């Protein structure tokens, strides 16, 4: 894929999430105030050393969900996102919850951080949106300290699109998971973007683990049950969430 194509696709992704930022945040705030957040913390803590504070990078932070949770646990968190509208929501959320992660607009595939800056790189529902996931994984490894951990929570959302499952796209603004405020036009754009991405053609998370091994992670693995454990009945039947992990 050439650079011009990547730029065009990223512009579409940025435009889509700019339109979706506020409604997306409504549901994320509901999730922050639900017992799902406690299950997230329990899952993440399984992979973290007991020392504090850790230097953590939340890639594709969106409206700051992980950045806020991990800041509440006493860690120093940097949250990055391509979409400024998302970051504006994230800053307001952090202020409301009295935590101070640092938010910056940045491309997840080209990080502006020195080598070995972070103990943990964490991401949620991002890699499926990336036109160059290989570069992203290499960058995330680059900024991890030796012995540092990558946690990537994602799903095969292309399968959801192919099966025309829109059950999570038209929820009320009181729900704790899914998407509210999605118009038919936005639904169509989301489907088009999803199927245009390289990840839509890959067997996940099997491809992801092989790639982590290829670029030099010392250990890696995946958990196919994490969606059922954390999201429970909200996990998507056609695109169950998985965890991909790696240790540098």
mmCIF file of N, CA and C in Angstrom, residues 137 141 150 207-221 244-246:
data_model
loop_
_atom_site.group_PDB
_atom_site.id
_atom_site.type_symbol
_atom_site.label_atom_id
_atom_site.label_comp_id
_atom_site.label_asym_id
_atom_site.label_seq_id
_atom_site.Cartn_x
_atom_site.Cartn_y
_atom_site.Cartn_z
ATOM 1 N N UNK A 137 2.940 -2.222 15.032
ATOM 2 C CA UNK A 137 3.516 -3.183 15.971
ATOM 3 C C UNK A 137 5.014 -2.954 16.165
ATOM 4 N N UNK A 141 6.689 -1.932 19.791
ATOM 5 C CA UNK A 141 7.820 -2.657 20.361
ATOM 6 C C UNK A 141 8.995 -1.718 20.614
ATOM 7 N N UNK A 150 3.157 -5.546 25.956
ATOM 8 C CA UNK A 150 2.124 -5.037 25.057
ATOM 9 C C UNK A 150 0.828 -5.783 25.337
ATOM 10 N N UNK A 207 -2.522 -14.219 13.088
ATOM 11 C CA UNK A 207 -1.562 -13.446 12.319
ATOM 12 C C UNK A 207 -0.783 -12.509 13.233
ATOM 13 N N UNK A 208 -1.486 -11.855 14.158
ATOM 14 C CA UNK A 208 -0.841 -10.886 15.050
ATOM 15 C C UNK A 208 0.255 -11.538 15.885
ATOM 16 N N UNK A 209 -0.038 -12.707 16.459
ATOM 17 C CA UNK A 209 0.969 -13.377 17.281
ATOM 18 C C UNK A 209 2.191 -13.747 16.454
ATOM 19 N N UNK A 210 1.963 -14.275 15.251
ATOM 20 C CA UNK A 210 3.100 -14.627 14.398
ATOM 21 C C UNK A 210 3.955 -13.411 14.082
ATOM 22 N N UNK A 211 3.288 -12.272 13.886
ATOM 23 C CA UNK A 211 4.053 -11.073 13.566
ATOM 24 C C UNK A 211 4.852 -10.580 14.776
ATOM 25 N N UNK A 212 4.270 -10.646 15.975
ATOM 26 C CA UNK A 212 5.030 -10.268 17.173
ATOM 27 C C UNK A 212 6.265 -11.146 17.318
ATOM 28 N N UNK A 213 6.115 -12.439 17.079
ATOM 29 C CA UNK A 213 7.262 -13.343 17.157
ATOM 30 C C UNK A 213 8.302 -12.985 16.104
ATOM 31 N N UNK A 214 7.834 -12.637 14.912
ATOM 32 C CA UNK A 214 8.736 -12.317 13.802
ATOM 33 C C UNK A 214 9.596 -11.103 14.112
ATOM 34 N N UNK A 215 9.015 -10.081 14.744
ATOM 35 C CA UNK A 215 9.777 -8.844 14.959
ATOM 36 C C UNK A 215 10.576 -8.867 16.256
ATOM 37 N N UNK A 216 10.477 -9.956 17.035
ATOM 38 C CA UNK A 216 11.410 -10.116 18.126
ATOM 39 C C UNK A 216 10.878 -10.038 19.540
ATOM 40 N N UNK A 217 9.566 -10.077 19.725
ATOM 41 C CA UNK A 217 9.064 -10.179 21.093
ATOM 42 C C UNK A 217 9.550 -11.498 21.689
ATOM 43 N N UNK A 218 9.999 -11.460 22.944
ATOM 44 C CA UNK A 218 10.558 -12.669 23.562
ATOM 45 C C UNK A 218 9.485 -13.689 23.880
ATOM 46 N N UNK A 219 8.289 -13.215 24.206
ATOM 47 C CA UNK A 219 7.148 -14.092 24.477
ATOM 48 C C UNK A 219 5.882 -13.419 23.954
ATOM 49 N N UNK A 220 4.922 -14.217 23.538
ATOM 50 C CA UNK A 220 3.652 -13.657 23.078
ATOM 51 C C UNK A 220 2.563 -14.703 23.199
ATOM 52 N N UNK A 221 1.334 -14.248 23.134
ATOM 53 C CA UNK A 221 0.215 -15.179 23.209
ATOM 54 C C UNK A 221 -1.089 -14.444 23.002
ATOM 55 N N UNK A 244 -4.335 -9.908 22.625
ATOM 56 C CA UNK A 244 -3.012 -10.269 22.141
ATOM 57 C C UNK A 244 -1.997 -9.645 23.092
ATOM 58 N N UNK A 245 -1.078 -10.459 23.615
ATOM 59 C CA UNK A 245 -0.072 -9.916 24.513
ATOM 60 C C UNK A 245 1.329 -10.308 24.036
ATOM 61 N N UNK A 246 2.268 -9.446 24.389
ATOM 62 C CA UNK A 246 3.658 -9.724 24.062
ATOM 63 C C UNK A 246 4.585 -9.097 25.082
#
